[in-house]
GROMACS .gro file of N, CA and C in nm:
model
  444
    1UNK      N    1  -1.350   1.350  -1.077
    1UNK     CA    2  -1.288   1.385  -0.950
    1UNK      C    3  -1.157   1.308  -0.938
    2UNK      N    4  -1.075   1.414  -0.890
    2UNK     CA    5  -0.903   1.307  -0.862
    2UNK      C    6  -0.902   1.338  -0.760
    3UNK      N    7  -0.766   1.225  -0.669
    3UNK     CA    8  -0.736   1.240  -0.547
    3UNK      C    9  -0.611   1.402  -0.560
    4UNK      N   10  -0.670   1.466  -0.475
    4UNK     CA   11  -0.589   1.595  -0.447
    4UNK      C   12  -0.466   1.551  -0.349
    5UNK      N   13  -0.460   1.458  -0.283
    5UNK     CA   14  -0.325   1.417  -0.144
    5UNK      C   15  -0.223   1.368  -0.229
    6UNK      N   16  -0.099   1.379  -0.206
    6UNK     CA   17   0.044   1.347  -0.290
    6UNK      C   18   0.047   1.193  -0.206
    7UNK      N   19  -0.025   1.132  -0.159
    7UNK     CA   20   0.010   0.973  -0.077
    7UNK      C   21  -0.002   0.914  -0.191
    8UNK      N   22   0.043   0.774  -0.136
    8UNK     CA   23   0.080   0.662  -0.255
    8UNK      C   24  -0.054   0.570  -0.297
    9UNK      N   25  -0.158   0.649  -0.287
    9UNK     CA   26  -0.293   0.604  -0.361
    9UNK      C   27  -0.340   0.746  -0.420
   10UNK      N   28  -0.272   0.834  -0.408
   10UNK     CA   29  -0.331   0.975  -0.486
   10UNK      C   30  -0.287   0.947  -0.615
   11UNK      N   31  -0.358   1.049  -0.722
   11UNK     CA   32  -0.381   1.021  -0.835
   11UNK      C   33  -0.188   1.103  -0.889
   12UNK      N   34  -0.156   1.204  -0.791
   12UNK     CA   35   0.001   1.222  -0.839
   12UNK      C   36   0.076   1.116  -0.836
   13UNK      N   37   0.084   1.010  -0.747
   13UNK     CA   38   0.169   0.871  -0.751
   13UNK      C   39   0.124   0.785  -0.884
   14UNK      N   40   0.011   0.809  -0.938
   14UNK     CA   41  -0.010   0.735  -1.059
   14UNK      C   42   0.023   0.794  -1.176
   15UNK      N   43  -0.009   0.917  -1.181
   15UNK     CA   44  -0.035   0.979  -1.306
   15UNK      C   45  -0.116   1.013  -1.348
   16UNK      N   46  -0.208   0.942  -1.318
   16UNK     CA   47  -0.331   0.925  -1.382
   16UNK      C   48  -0.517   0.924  -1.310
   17UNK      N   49  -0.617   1.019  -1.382
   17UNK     CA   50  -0.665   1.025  -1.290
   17UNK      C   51  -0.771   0.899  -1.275
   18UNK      N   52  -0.833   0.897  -1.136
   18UNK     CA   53  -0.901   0.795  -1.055
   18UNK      C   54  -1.028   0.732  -1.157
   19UNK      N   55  -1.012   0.585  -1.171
   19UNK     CA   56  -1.150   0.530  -1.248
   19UNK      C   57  -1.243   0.499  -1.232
   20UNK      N   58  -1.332   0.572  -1.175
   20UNK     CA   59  -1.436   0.567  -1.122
   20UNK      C   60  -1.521   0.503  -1.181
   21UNK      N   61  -1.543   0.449  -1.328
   21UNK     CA   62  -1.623   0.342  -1.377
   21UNK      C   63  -1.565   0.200  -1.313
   22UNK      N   64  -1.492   0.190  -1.318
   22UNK     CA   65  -1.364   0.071  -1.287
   22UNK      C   66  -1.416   0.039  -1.132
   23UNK      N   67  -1.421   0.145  -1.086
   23UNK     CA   68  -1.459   0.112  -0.898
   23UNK      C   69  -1.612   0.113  -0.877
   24UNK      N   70  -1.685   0.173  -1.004
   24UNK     CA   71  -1.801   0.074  -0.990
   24UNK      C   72  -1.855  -0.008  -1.000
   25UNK      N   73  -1.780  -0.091  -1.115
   25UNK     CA   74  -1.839  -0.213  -1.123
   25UNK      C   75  -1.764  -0.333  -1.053
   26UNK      N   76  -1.655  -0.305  -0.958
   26UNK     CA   77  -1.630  -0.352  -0.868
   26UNK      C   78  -1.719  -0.291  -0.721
   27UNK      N   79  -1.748  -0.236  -0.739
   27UNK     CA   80  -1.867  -0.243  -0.600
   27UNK      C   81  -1.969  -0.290  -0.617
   28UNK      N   82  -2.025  -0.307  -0.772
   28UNK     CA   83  -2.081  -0.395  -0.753
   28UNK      C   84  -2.113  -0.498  -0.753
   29UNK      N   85  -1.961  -0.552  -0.792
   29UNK     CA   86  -1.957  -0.689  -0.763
   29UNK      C   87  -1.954  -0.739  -0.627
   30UNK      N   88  -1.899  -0.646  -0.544
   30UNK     CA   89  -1.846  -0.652  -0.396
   30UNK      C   90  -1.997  -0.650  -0.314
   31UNK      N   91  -2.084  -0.539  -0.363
   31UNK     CA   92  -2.176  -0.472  -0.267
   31UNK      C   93  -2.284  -0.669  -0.216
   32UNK      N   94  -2.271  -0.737  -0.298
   32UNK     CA   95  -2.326  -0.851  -0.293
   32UNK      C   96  -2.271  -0.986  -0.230
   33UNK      N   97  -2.141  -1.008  -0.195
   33UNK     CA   98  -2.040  -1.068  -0.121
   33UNK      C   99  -2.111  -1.050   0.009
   34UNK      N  100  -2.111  -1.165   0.002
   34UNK     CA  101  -2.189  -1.174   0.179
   34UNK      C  102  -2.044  -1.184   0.284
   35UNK      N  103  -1.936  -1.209   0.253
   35UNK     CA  104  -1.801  -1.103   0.354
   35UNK      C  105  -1.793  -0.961   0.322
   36UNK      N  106  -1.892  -0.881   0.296
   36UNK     CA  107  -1.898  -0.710   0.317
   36UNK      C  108  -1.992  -0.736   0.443
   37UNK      N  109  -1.999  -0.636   0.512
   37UNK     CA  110  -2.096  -0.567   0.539
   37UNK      C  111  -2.141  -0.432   0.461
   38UNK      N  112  -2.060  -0.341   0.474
   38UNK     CA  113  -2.090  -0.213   0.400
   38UNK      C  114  -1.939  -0.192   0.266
   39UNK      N  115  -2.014  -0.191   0.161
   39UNK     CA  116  -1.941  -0.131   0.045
   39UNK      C  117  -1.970   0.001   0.005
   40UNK      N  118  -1.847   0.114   0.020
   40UNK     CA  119  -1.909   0.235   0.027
   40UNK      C  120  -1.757   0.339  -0.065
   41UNK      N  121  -1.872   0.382  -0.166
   41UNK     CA  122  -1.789   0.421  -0.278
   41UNK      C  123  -1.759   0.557  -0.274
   42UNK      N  124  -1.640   0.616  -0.276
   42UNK     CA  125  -1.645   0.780  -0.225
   42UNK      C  126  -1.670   0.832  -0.096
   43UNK      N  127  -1.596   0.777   0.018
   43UNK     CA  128  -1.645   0.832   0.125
   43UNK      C  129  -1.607   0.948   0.167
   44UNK      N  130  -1.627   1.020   0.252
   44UNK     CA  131  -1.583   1.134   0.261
   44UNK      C  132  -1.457   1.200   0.322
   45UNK      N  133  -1.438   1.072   0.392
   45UNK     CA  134  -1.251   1.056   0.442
   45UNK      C  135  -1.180   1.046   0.360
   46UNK      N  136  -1.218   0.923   0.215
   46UNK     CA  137  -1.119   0.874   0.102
   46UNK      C  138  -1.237   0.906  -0.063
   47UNK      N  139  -1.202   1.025  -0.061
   47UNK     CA  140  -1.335   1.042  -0.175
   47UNK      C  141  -1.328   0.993  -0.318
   48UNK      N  142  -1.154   0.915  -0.314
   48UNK     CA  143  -1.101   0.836  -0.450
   48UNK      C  144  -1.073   0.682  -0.444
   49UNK      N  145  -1.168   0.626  -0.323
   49UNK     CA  146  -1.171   0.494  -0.272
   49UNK      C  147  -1.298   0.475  -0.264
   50UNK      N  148  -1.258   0.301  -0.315
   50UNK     CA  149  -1.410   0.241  -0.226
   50UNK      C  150  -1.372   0.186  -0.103
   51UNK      N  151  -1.425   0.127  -0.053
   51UNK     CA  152  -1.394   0.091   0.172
   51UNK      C  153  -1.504   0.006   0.164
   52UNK      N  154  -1.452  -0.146   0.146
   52UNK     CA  155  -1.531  -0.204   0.174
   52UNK      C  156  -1.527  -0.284   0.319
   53UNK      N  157  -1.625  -0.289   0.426
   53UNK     CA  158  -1.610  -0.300   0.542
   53UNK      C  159  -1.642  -0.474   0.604
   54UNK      N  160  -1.548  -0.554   0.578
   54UNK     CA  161  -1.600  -0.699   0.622
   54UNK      C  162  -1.635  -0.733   0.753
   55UNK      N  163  -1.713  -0.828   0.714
   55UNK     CA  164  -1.823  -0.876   0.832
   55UNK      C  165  -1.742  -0.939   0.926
   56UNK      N  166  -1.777  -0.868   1.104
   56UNK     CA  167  -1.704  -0.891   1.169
   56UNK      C  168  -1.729  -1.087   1.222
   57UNK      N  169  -1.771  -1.118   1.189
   57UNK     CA  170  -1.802  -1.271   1.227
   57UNK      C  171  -1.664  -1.382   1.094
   58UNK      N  172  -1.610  -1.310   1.034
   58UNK     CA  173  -1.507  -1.376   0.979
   58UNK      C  174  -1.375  -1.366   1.080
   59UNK      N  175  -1.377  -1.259   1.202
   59UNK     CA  176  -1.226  -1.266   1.237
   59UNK      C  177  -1.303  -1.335   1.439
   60UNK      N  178  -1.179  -1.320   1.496
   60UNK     CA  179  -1.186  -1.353   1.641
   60UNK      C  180  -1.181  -1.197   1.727
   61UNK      N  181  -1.239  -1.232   1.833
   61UNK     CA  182  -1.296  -1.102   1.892
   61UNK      C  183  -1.189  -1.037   1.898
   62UNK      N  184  -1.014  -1.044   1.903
   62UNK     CA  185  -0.927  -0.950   1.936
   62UNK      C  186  -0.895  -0.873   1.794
   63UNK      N  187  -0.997  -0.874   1.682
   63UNK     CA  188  -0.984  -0.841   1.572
   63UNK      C  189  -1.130  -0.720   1.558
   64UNK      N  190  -1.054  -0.602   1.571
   64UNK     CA  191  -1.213  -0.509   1.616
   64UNK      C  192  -1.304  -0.517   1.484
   65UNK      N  193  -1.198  -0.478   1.399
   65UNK     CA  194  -1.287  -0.412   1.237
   65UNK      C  195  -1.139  -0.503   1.145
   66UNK      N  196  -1.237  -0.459   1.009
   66UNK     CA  197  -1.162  -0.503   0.930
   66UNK      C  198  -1.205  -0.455   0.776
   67UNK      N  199  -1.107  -0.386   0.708
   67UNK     CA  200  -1.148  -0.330   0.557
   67UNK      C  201  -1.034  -0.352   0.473
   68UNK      N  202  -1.124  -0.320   0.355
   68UNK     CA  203  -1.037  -0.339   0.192
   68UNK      C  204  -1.019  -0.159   0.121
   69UNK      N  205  -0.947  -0.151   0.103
   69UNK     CA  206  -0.981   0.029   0.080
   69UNK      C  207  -0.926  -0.023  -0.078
   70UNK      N  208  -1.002   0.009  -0.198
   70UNK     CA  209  -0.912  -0.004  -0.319
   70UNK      C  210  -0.949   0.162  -0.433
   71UNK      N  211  -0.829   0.173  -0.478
   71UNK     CA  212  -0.807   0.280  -0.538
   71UNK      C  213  -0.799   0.245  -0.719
   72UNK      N  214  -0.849   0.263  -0.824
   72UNK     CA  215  -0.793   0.220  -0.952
   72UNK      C  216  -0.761   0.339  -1.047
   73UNK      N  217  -0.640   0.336  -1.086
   73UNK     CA  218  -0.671   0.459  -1.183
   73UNK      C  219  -0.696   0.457  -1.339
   74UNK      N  220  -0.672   0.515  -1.439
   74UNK     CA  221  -0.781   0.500  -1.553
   74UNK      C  222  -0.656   0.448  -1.659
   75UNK      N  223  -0.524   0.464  -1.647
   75UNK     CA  224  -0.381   0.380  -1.640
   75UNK      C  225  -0.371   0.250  -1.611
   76UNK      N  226  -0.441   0.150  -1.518
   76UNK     CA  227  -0.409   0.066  -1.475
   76UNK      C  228  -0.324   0.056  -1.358
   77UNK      N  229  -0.339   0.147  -1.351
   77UNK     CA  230  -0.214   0.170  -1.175
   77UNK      C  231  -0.311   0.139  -1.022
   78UNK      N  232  -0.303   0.055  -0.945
   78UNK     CA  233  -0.390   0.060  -0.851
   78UNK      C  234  -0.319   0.050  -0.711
   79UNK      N  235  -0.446   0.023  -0.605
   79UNK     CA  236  -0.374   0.019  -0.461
   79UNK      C  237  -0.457  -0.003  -0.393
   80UNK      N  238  -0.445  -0.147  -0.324
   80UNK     CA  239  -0.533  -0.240  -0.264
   80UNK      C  240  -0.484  -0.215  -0.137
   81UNK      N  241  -0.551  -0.177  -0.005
   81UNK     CA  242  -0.470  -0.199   0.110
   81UNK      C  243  -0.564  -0.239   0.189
   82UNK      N  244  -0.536  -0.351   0.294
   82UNK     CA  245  -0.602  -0.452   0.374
   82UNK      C  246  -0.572  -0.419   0.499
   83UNK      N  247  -0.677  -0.343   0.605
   83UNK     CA  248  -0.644  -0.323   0.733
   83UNK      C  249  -0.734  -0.400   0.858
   84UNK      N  250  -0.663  -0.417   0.942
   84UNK     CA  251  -0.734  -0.455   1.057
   84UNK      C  252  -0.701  -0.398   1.159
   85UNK      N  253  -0.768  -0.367   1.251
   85UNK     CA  254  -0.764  -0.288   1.374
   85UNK      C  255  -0.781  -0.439   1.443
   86UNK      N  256  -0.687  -0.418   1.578
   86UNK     CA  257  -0.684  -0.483   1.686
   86UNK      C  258  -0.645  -0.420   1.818
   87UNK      N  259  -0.732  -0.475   1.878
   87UNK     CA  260  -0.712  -0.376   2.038
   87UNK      C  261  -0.566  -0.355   2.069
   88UNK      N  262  -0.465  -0.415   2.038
   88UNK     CA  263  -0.352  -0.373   2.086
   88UNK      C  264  -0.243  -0.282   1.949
   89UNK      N  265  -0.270  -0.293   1.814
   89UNK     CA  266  -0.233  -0.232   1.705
   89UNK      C  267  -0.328  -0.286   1.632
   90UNK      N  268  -0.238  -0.323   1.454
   90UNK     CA  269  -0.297  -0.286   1.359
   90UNK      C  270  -0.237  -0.409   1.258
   91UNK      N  271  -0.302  -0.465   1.168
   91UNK     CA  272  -0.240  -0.514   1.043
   91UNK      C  273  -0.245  -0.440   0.930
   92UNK      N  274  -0.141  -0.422   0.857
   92UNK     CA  275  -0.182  -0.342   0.712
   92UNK      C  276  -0.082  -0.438   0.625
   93UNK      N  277  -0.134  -0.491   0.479
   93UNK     CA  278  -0.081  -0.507   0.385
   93UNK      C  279  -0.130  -0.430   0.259
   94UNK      N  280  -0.070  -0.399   0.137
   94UNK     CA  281  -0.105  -0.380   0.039
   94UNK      C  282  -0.059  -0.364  -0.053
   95UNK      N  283  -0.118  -0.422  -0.140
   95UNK     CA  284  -0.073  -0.454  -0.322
   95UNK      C  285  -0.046  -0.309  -0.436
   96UNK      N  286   0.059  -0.279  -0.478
   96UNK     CA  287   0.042  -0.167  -0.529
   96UNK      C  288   0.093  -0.168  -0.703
   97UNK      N  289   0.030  -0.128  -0.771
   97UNK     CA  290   0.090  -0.069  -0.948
   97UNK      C  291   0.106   0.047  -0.936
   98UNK      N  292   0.249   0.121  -0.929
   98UNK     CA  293   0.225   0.269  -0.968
   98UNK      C  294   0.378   0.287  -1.001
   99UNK      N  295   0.437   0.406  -1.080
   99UNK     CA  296   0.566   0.426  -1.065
   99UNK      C  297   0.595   0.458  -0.869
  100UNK      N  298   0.739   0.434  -0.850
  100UNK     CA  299   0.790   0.429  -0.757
  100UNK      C  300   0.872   0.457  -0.739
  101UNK      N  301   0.983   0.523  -0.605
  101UNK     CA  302   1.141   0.524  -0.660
  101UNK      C  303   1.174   0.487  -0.558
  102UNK      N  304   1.067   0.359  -0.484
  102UNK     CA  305   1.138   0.289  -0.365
  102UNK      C  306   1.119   0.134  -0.437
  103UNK      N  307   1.053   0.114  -0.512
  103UNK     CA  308   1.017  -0.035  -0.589
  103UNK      C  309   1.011  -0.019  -0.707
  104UNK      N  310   0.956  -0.154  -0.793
  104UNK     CA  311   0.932  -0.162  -0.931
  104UNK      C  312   0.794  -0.137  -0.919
  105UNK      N  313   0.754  -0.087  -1.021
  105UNK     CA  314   0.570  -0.041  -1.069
  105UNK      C  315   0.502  -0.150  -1.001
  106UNK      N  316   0.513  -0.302  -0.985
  106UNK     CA  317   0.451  -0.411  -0.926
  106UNK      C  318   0.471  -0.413  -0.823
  107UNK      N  319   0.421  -0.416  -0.698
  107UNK     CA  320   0.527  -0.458  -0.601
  107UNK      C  321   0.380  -0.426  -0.444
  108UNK      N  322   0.444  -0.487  -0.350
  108UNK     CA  323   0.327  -0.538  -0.217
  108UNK      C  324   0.468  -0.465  -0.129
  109UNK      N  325   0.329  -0.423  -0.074
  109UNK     CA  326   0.353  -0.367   0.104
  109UNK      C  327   0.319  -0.467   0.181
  110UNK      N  328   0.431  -0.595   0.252
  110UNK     CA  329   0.366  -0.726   0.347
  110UNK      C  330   0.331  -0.629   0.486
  111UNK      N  331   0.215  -0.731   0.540
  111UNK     CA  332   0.185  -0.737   0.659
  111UNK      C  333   0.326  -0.777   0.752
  112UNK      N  334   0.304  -0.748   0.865
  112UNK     CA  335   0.183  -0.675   0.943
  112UNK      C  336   0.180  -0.491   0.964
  113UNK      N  337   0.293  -0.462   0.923
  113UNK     CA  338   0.334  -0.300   0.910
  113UNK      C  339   0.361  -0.257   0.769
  114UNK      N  340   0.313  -0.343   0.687
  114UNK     CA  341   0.320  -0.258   0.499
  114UNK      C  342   0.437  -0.148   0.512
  115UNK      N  343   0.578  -0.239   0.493
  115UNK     CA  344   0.658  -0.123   0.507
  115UNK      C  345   0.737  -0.058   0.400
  116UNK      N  346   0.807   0.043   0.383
  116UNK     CA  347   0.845   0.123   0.265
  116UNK      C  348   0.997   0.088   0.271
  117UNK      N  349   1.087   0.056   0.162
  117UNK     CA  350   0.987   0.011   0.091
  117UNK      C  351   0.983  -0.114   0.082
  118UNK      N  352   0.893  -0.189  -0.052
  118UNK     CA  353   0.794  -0.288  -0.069
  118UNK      C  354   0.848  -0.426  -0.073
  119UNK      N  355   0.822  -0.520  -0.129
  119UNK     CA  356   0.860  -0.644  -0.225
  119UNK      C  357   0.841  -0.628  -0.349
  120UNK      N  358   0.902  -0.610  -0.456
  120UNK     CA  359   0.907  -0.629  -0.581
  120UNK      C  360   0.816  -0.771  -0.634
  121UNK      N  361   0.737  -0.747  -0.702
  121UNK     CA  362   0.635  -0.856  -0.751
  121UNK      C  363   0.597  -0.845  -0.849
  122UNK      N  364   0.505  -0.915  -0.961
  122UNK     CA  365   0.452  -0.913  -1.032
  122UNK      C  366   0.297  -0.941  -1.035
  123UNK      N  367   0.206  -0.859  -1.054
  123UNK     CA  368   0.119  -0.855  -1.071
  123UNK      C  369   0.008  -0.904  -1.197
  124UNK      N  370  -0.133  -0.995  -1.147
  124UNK     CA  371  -0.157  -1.028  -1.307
  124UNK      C  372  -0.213  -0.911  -1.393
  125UNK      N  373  -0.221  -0.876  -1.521
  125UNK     CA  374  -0.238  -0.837  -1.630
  125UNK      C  375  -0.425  -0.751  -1.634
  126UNK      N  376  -0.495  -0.843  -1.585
  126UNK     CA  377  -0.632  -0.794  -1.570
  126UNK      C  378  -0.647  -0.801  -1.446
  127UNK      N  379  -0.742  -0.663  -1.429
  127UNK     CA  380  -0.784  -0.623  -1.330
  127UNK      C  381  -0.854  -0.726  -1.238
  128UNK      N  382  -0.968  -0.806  -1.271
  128UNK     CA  383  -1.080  -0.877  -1.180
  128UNK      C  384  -0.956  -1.003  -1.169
  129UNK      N  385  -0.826  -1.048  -1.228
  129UNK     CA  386  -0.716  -1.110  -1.139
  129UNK      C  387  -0.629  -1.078  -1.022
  130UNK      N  388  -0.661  -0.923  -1.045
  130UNK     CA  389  -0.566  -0.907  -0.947
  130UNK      C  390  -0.662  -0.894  -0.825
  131UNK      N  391  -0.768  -0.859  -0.875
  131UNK     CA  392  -0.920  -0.866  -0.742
  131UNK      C  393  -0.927  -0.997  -0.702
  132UNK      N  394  -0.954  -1.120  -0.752
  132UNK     CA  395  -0.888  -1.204  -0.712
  132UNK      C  396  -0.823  -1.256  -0.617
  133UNK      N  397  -0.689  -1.240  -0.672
  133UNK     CA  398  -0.587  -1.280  -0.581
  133UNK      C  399  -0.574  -1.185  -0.451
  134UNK      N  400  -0.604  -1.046  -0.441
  134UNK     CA  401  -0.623  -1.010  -0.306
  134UNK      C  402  -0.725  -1.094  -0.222
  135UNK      N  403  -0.858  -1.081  -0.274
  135UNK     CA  404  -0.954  -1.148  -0.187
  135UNK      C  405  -0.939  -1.290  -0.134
  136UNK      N  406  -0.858  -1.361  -0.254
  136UNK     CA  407  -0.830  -1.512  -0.211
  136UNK      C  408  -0.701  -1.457  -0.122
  137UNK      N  409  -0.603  -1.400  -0.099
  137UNK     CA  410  -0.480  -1.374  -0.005
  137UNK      C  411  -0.573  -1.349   0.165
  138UNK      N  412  -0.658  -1.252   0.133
  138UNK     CA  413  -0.674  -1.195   0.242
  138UNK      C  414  -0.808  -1.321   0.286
  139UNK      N  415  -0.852  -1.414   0.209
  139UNK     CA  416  -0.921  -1.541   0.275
  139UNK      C  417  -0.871  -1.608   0.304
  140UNK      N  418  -0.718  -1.611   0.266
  140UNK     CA  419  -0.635  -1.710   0.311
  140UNK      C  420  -0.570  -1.674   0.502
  141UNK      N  421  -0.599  -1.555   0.485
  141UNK     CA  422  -0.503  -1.497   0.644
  141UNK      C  423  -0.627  -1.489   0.730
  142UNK      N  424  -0.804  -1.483   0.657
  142UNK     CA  425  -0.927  -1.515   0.802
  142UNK      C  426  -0.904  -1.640   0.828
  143UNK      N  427  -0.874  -1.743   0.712
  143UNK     CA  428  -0.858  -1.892   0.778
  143UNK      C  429  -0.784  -1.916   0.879
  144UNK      N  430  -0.655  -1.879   0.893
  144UNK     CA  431  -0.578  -1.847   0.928
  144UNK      C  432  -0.620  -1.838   1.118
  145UNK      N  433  -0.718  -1.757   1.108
  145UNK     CA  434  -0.749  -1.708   1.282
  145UNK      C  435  -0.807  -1.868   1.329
  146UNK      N  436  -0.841  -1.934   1.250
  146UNK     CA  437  -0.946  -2.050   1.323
  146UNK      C  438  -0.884  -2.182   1.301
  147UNK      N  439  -0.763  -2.167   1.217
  147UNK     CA  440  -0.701  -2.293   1.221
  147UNK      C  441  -0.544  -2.286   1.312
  148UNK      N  442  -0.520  -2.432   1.315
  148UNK     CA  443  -0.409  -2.440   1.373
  148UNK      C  444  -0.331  -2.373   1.503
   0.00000   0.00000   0.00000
């Protein structure tokens, strides 16, 4: 199955189609992370994503929900995007590999409006690094609510 939508996690922005071995054995690394609540692979909104849904006791009550949506394709091209809903808007960042003709193939959408286009970056080389460094980024911004 590929993503059919021309957006910048569809499988036309990559090239290449969606790796669905790749996003399983990241769910199941995820499905066991006691910051999920629900890890849910193929949903029916994003049927070329997993959505993993973190536990609302990591943020402060003006923080409604909070998810990881990640996309991989069978290329190495991916797209991590980190959202939070808050009663008054929204945070979105996200990490992207894909050709582009607003950035370089590496390159992040910053918070708090992931805007187009990106920051030019470099990304590491293996996959469970670049899993990684999102999850440690985005543990770095729950700390964030309770300190200072």
């Amino acid at each position: 199955m590929t993503a059919g939508r021309g957006d910048e996690t569809g499988s036309s922005i990559s090239g290449g189609p969606i790796d669905f071995d790749r996003l399983e054995v990241i769910r199941e690394r995820l499905a066991t992370d006691d910051r999920f609540t629900e890890v849910d692979d193929q949903p029916s909104f994003a049927p070329e994503r997993l959505v993993c849904q973190y536990d609302q006791r990591l943020y402060p009550e003006r923080v409604r929900s909070a998810r990881l949506e990640i996309v991989w394709f069978e290329n190495g091209d991916f797209s991590l995007h980190y959202h939070e809903a808050h009663g008054t808007g929204a945070f979105n960042h996200r990490w992207d590999r894909h050709p582009s003709g607003h950035n370089a193939r590496d390159h992040i959408h910053p918070g708090p409006d992931a805007p187009t286009p990106g920051n030019d970056t470099t990304h590491p080389t293996d996959w469970r690094d670049v899993l990684s460094t999102v999850l440690s980024e985005i543990e770095t911004r729950q700390r964030g609510f309770w300190t200072g």
